CSV table of C-alpha atoms and ligand atoms in Angstrom, one decimal:
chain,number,residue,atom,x,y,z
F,1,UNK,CA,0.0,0.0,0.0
F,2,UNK,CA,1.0,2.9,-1.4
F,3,UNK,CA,1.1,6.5,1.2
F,4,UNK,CA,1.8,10.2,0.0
F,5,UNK,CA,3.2,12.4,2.6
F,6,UNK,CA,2.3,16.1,3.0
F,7,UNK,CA,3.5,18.5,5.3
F,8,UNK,CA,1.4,21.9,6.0
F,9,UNK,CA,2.2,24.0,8.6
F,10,UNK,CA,-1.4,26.7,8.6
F,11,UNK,CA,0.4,28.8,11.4
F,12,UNK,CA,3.3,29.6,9.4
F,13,UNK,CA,5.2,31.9,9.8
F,14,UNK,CA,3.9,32.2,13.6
F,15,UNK,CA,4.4,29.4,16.0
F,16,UNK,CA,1.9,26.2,15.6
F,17,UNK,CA,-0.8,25.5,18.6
F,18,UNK,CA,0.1,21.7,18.1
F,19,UNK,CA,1.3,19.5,15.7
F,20,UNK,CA,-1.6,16.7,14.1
F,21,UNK,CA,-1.0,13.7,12.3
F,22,UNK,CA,-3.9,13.4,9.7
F,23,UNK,CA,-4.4,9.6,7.9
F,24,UNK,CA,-6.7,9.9,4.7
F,25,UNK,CA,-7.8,6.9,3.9
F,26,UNK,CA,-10.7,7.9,1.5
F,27,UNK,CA,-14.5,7.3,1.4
F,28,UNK,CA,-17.0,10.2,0.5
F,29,UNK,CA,-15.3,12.4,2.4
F,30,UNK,CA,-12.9,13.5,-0.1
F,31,UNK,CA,-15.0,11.8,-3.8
F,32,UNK,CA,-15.7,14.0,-6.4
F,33,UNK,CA,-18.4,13.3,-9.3
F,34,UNK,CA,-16.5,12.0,-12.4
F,35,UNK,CA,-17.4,12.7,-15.7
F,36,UNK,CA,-20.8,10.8,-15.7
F,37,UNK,CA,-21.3,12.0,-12.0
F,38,UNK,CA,-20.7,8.9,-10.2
F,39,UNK,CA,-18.8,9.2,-7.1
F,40,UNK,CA,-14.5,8.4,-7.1
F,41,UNK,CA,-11.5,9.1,-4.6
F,42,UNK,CA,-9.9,12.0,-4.6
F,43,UNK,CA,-6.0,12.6,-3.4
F,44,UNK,CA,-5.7,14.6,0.0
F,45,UNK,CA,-4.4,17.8,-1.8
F,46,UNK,CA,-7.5,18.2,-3.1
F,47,UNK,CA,-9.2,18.0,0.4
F,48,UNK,CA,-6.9,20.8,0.9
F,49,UNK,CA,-7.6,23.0,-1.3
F,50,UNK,CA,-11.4,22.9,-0.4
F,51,UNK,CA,-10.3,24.2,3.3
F,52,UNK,CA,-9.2,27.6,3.0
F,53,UNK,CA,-10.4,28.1,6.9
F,54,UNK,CA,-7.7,25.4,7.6
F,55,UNK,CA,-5.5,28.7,7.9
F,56,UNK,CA,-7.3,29.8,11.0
F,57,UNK,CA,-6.4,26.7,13.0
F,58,UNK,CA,-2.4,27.3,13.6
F,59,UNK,CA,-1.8,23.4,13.0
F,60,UNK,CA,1.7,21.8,12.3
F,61,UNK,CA,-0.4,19.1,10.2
F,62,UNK,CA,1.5,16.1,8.7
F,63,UNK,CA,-0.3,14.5,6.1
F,64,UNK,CA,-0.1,10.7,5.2
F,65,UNK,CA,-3.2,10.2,2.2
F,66,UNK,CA,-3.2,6.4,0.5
F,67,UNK,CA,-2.3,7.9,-3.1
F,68,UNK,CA,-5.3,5.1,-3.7
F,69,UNK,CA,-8.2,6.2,-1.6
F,70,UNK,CA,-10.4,4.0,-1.1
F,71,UNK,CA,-14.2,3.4,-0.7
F,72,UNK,CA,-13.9,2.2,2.9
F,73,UNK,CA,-16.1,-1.3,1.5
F,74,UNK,CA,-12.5,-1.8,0.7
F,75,UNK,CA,-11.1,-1.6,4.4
F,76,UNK,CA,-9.4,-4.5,5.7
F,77,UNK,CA,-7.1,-5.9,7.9
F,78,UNK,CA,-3.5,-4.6,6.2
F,79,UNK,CA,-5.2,-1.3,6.4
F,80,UNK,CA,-6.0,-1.5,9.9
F,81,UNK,CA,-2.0,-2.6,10.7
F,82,UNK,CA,-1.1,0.5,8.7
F,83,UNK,CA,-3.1,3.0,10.0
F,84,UNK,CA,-2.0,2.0,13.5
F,85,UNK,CA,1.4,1.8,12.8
F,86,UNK,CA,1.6,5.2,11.5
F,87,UNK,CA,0.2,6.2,14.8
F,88,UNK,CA,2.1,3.8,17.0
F,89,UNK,CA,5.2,5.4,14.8
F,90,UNK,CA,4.8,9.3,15.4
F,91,UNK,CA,3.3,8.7,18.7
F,92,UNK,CA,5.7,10.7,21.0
F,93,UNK,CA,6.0,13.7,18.2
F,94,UNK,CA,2.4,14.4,17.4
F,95,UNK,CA,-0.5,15.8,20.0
F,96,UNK,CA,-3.0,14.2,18.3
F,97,UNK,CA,-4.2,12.0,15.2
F,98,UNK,CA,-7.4,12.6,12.9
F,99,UNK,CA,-8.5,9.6,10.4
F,100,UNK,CA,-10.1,10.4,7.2
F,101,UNK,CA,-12.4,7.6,6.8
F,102,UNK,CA,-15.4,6.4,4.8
F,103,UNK,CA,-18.4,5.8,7.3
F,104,UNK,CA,-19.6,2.5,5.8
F,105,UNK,CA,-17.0,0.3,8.2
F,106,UNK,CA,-16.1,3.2,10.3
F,107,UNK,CA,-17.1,1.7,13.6
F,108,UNK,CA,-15.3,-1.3,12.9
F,109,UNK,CA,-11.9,0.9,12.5
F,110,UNK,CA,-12.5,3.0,15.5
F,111,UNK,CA,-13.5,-0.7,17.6
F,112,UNK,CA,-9.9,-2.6,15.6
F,113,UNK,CA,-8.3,0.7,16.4
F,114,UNK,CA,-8.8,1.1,20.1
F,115,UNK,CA,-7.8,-2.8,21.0
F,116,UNK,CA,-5.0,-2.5,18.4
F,117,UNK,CA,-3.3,0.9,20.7
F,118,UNK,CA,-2.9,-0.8,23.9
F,119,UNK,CA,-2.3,2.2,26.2
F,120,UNK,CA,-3.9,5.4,24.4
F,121,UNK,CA,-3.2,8.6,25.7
F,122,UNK,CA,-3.5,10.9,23.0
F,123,UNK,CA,-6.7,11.4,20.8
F,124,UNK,CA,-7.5,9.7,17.8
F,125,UNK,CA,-10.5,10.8,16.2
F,126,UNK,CA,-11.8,9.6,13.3
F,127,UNK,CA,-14.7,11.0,10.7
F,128,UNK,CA,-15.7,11.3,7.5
F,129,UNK,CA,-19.1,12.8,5.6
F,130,UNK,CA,-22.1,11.9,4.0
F,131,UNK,CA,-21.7,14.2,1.1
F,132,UNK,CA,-18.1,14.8,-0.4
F,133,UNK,CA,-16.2,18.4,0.2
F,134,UNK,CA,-16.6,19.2,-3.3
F,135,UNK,CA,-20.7,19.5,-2.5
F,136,UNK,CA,-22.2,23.0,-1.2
F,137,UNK,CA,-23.8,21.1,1.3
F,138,UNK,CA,-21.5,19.2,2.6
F,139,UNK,CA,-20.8,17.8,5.9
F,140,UNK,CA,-17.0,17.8,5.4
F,141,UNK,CA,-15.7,20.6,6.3
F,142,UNK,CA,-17.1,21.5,9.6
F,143,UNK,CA,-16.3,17.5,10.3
F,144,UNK,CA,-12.6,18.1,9.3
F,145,UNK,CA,-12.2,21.4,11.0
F,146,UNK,CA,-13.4,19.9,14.4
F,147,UNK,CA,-11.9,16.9,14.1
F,148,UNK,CA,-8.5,18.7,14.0
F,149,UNK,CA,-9.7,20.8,17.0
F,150,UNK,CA,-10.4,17.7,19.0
F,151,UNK,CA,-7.4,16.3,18.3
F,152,UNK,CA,-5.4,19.3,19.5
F,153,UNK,CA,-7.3,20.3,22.7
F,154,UNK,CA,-5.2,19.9,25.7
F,155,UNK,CA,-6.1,20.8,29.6
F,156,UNK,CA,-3.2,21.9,31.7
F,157,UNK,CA,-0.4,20.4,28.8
F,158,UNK,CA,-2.9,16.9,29.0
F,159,UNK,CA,-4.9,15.9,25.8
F,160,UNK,CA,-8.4,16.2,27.0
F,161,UNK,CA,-9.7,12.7,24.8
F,162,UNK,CA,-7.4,10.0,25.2
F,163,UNK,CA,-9.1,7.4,23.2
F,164,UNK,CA,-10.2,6.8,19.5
F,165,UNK,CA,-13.1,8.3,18.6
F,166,UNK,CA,-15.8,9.1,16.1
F,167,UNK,CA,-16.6,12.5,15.4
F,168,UNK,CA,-19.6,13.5,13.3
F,169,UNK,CA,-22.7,15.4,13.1
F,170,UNK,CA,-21.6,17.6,16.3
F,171,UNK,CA,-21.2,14.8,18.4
F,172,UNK,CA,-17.9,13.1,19.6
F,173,UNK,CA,-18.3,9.1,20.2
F,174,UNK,CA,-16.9,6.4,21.8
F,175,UNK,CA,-15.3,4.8,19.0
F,176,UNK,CA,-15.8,0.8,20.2
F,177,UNK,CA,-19.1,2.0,21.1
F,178,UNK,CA,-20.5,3.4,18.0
F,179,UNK,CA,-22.7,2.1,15.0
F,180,UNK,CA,-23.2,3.6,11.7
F,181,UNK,CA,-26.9,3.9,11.8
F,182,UNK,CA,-28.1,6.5,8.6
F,183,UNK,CA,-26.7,6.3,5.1
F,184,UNK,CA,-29.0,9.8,3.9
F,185,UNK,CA,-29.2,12.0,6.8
F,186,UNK,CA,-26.4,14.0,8.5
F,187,UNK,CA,-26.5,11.6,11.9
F,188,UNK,CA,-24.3,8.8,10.5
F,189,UNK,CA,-23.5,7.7,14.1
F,190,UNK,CA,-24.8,6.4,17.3
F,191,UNK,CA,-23.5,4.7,20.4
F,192,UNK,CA,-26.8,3.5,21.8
F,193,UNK,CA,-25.0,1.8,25.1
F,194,UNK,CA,-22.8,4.8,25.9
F,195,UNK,CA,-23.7,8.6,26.1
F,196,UNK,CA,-21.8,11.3,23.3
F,197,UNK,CA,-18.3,12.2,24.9
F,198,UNK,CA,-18.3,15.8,23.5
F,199,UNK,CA,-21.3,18.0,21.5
F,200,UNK,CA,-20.0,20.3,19.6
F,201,UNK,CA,-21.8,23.8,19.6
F,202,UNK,CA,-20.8,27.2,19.8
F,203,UNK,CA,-17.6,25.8,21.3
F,204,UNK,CA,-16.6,22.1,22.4
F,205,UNK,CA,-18.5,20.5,25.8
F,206,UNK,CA,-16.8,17.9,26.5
F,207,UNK,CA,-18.8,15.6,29.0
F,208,UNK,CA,-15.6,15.1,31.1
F,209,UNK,CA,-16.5,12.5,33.8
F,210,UNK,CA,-17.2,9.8,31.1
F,211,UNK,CA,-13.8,10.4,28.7
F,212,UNK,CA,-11.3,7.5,29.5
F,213,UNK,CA,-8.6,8.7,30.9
F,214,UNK,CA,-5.4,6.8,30.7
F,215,UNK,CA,-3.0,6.5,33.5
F,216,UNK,CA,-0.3,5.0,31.8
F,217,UNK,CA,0.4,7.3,29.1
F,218,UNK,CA,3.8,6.7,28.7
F,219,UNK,CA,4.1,3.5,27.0
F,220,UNK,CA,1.6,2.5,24.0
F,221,UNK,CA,1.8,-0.9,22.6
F,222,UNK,CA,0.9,-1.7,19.4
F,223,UNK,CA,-1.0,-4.9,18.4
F,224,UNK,CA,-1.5,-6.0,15.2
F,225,UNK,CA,-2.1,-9.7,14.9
F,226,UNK,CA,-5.8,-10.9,13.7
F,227,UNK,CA,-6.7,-14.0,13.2
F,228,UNK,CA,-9.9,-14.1,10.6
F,229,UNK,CA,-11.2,-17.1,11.3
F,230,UNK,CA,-13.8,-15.8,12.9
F,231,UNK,CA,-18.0,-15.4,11.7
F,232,UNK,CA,-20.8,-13.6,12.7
F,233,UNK,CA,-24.6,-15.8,13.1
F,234,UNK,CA,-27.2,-13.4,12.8
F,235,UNK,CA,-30.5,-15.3,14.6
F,236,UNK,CA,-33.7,-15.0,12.8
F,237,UNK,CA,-37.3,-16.7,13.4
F,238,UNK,CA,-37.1,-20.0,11.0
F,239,UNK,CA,-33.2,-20.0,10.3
F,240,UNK,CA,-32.8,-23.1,9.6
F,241,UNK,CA,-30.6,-25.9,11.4
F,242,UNK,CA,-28.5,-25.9,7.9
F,243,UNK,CA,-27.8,-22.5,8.3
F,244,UNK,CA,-26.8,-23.0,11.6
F,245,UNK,CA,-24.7,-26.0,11.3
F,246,UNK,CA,-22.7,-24.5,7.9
F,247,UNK,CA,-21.4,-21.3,9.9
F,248,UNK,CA,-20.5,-23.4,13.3
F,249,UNK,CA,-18.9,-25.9,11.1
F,250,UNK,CA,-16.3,-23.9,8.4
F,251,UNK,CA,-13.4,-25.6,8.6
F,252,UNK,CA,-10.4,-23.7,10.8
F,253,UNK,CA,-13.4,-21.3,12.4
F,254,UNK,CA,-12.5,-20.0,16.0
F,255,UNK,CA,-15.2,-18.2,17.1
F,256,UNK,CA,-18.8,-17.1,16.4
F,257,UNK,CA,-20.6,-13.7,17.5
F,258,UNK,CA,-24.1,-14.9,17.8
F,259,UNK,CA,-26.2,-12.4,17.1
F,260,UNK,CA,-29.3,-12.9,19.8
F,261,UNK,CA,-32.4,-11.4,20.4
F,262,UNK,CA,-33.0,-8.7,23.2
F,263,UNK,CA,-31.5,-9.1,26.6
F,264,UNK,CA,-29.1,-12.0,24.6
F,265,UNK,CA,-32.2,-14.7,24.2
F,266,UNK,CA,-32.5,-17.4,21.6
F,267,UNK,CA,-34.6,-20.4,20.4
F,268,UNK,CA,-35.0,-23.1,22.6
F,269,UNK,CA,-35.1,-25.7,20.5
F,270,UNK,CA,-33.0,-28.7,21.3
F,271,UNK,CA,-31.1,-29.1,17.2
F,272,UNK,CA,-29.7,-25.6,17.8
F,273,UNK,CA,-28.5,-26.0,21.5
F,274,UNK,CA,-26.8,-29.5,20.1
F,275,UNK,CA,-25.2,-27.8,17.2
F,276,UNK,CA,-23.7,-24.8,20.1
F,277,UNK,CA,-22.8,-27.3,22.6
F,278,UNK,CA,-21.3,-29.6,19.7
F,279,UNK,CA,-19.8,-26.6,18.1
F,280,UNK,CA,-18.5,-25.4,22.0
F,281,UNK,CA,-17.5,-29.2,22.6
F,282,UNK,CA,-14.8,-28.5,19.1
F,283,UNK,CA,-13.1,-25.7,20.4
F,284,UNK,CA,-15.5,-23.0,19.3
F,285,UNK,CA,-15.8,-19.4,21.1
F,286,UNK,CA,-19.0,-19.0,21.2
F,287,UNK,CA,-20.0,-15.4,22.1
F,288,UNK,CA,-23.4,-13.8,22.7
F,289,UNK,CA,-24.1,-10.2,21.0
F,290,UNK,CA,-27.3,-8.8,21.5
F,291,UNK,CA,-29.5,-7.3,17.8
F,292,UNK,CA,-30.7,-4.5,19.8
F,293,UNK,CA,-28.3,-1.1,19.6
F,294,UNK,CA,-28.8,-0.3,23.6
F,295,UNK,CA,-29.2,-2.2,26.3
F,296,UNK,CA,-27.3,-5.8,26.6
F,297,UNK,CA,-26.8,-9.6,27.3
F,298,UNK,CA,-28.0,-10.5,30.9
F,299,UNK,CA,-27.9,-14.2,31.2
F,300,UNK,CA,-30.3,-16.1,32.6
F,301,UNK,CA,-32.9,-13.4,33.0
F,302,UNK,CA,-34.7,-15.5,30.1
F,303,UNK,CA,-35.2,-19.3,29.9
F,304,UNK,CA,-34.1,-18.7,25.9
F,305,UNK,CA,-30.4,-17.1,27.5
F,306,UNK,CA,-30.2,-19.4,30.7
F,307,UNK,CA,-29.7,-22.2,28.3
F,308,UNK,CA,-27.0,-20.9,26.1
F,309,UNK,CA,-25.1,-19.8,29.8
F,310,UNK,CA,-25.2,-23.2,30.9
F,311,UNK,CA,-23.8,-25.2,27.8
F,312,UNK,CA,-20.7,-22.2,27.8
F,313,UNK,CA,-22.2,-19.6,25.3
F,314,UNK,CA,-20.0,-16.5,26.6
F,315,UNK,CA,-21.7,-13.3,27.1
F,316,UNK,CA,-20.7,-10.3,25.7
F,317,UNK,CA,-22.1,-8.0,27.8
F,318,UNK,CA,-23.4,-4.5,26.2
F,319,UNK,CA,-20.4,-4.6,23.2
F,320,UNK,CA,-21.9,-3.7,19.7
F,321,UNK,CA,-21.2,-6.6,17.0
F,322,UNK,CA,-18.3,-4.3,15.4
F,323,UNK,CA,-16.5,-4.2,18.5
F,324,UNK,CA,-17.1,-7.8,19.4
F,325,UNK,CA,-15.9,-9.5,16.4
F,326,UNK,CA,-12.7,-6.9,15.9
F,327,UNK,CA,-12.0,-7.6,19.3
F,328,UNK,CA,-12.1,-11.5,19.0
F,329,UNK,CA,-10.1,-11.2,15.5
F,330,UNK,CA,-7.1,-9.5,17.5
F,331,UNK,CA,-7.1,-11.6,20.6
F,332,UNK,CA,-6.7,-14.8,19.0
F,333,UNK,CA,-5.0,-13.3,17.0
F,334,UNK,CA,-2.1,-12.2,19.6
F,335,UNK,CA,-2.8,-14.2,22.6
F,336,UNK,CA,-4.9,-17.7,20.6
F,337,UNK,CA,-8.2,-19.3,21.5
F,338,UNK,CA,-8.1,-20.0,25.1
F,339,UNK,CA,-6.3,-16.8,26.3
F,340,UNK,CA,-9.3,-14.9,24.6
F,341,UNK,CA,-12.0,-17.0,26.5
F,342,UNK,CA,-11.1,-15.2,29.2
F,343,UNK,CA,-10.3,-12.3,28.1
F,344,UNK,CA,-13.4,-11.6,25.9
F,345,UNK,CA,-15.1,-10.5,28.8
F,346,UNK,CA,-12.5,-7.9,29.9
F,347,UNK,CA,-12.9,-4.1,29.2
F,348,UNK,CA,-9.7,-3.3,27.4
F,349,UNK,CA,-11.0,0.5,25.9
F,350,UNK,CA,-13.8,1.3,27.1
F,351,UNK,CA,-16.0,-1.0,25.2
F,352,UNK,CA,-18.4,-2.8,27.1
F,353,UNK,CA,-19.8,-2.3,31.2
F,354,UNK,CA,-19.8,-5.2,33.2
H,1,LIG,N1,-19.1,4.1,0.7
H,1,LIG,C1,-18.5,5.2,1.4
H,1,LIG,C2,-17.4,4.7,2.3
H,1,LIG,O1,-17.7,4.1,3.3
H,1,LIG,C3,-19.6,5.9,2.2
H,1,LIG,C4,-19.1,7.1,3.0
H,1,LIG,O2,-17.9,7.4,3.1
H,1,LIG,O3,-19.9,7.8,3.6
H,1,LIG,O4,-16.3,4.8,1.9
């Protein structure tokens, strides 16, 4: 993969107000209509050139823009590696990182993202728009603008967000939290299990008491080992036992998200608690992801989830699917199967409650 590097320095000739490491990756964010108006990448000097008011911001902004931007469909694991490792690699001389991202697999950056930088102290926030720069209308700029503010914002010499984030639509979210929830209005984003960490009005209000804060800023590790052989069953009434049996059964699969009803319930039927326990029984992590945006798995408050608790279905609390399966890609991934049966249930950033 292929990365440009531009340097721009809006505060020059004064002094810069902090120095930002911006990663544009593509997505709408920076398309522009081609010749028979359909929607294609555009490079990041482009983006630039759209944001005159970039000026205003005194940034020391380092650019790294894949010279192929790409329609974030596209995202996928090498992507991940490298957009971590370029933070991981300017960590100690940047105050802050903004990703340029397409918002169709957004949350599932933001949720591979925060397990991948083991440590955070510094912001990452991520966003992108629903209409590209180029438009009149579009949600870019003001997205791009505060994202860079975000990044920068310190209190007493300490970055205010510590975590990677989503920013869009005025509102700054948990990143392992959030879900992309509108594909034609202006409120791409929601994290129905975990209030906004910032609104962004006539100046930033950060909601203070619920931003991570890291204590052991020092050191960030950077991990970057996925195993894929993981799959996501999405429960429905009348899926049938074939259905069932083909995704517990790929060969080399390592774990499941099961994709429940409500407070994590499912079927009672004795085939599909066979096929679990037989599919537990080989080795299988078996973990249970509630359908619903808020709320979250409570075993045993149902018949339908008591069952799946006692044959070893694990319970993944109030995580969304994106952060569940991202999550279970990079602990097996790093630490293998077994390790991540325990670990599963940890909060490593910020993304579930117990
Ligand atoms: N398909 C685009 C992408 O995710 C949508 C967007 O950016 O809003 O890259």
């Amino acid at each position: 993969m292929k990365l440009r590097k531009v340097n721009v320095n809006t505060a020059s000739p004064g002094q810069a107000r902090a120095r930002i490491l911006v990663i544009y990756t593509g997505g709408t964010f920076g398309m522009s209509y081609d010749r028979d108006g359909v929607l294609v990448p555009f490079d990041f000097e482009y983006i630039l050139t759209q944001l005159p008011t970039l000026k205003n911001l005194a940034l020391d902004i380092t650019a790294y823009s894949f010279i192929e931007p790409i329609d974030s469909s596209n995202i996928n694991i090498e992507h991940w590696q490298l957009i971590a490792g370029l933070i991981h690699e300017h960590y100690n001389d940047q105050e802050g990182f903004v990703v340029l991202h397409g918002t169709d697999t957004m949350a599932y950056t933001a949720s591979a993202l925060s397990f991948m930088l083991e440590g955070l102290g510094k912001p990452v926030v991520i966003t992108g728009a629903q209409l590209p720069i180029s438009d009149p209308r579009s949600d870019a700029r003001e997205h791009m603008i505060t994202a860079l503010e975000i990044a920068s914002d310190q209190s007493n010499g300490v970055p205010i967000v510590q975590e990677v984030c989503i920013y869009f639509d005025y509102e700054l979210l948990r990143g392992n939290r959030s879900k992309k929830v509108e594909s034609m209005q202006f409120d791409a984003f929601d994290s129905g299990n975990y209030p906004a960490l910032a609104k962004a009005g006539v100046k930033i209000d950060y909601n203070y008491p619920l931003i991570r804060k890291n204590l052991n800023s020092e050191t960030l590790v950077l991990r970057k080992t996925f195993d894929t052989n993981v799959a996501i069953l999405k429960l429905f009434p009348g899926i049938s036992r074939q259905v069932v049996h083909s995704i517990l059964t790929v060969p080399g699969i390592r774990a499941i998200v099961i994709e429940t009803y409500g407070a994590g319930n499912a079927p009672t039927s004795e085939w599909l608690l066979s096929e679990l326990r037989e599919a537990i029984d080989r080795g299988v992590l078996l973990l249970n992801v509630s359908q619903c945006p808020g709320g979250r798995v409570l075993p045993g408050r149902y018949e339908t989830s008591r069952l799946l608790q006692q044959i070893g279905v694990v319970s993944g609390a109030d995580m969304t699917t994106e952060a569940a399966v991202t999550k279970l890609m990079l602990l097996i991934g790093e630490y293998g199967v077994e390790k991540t049966r325990t670990m599963i249930g940890n909060e490593l950033a910020g993304e579930l409650a117990l």
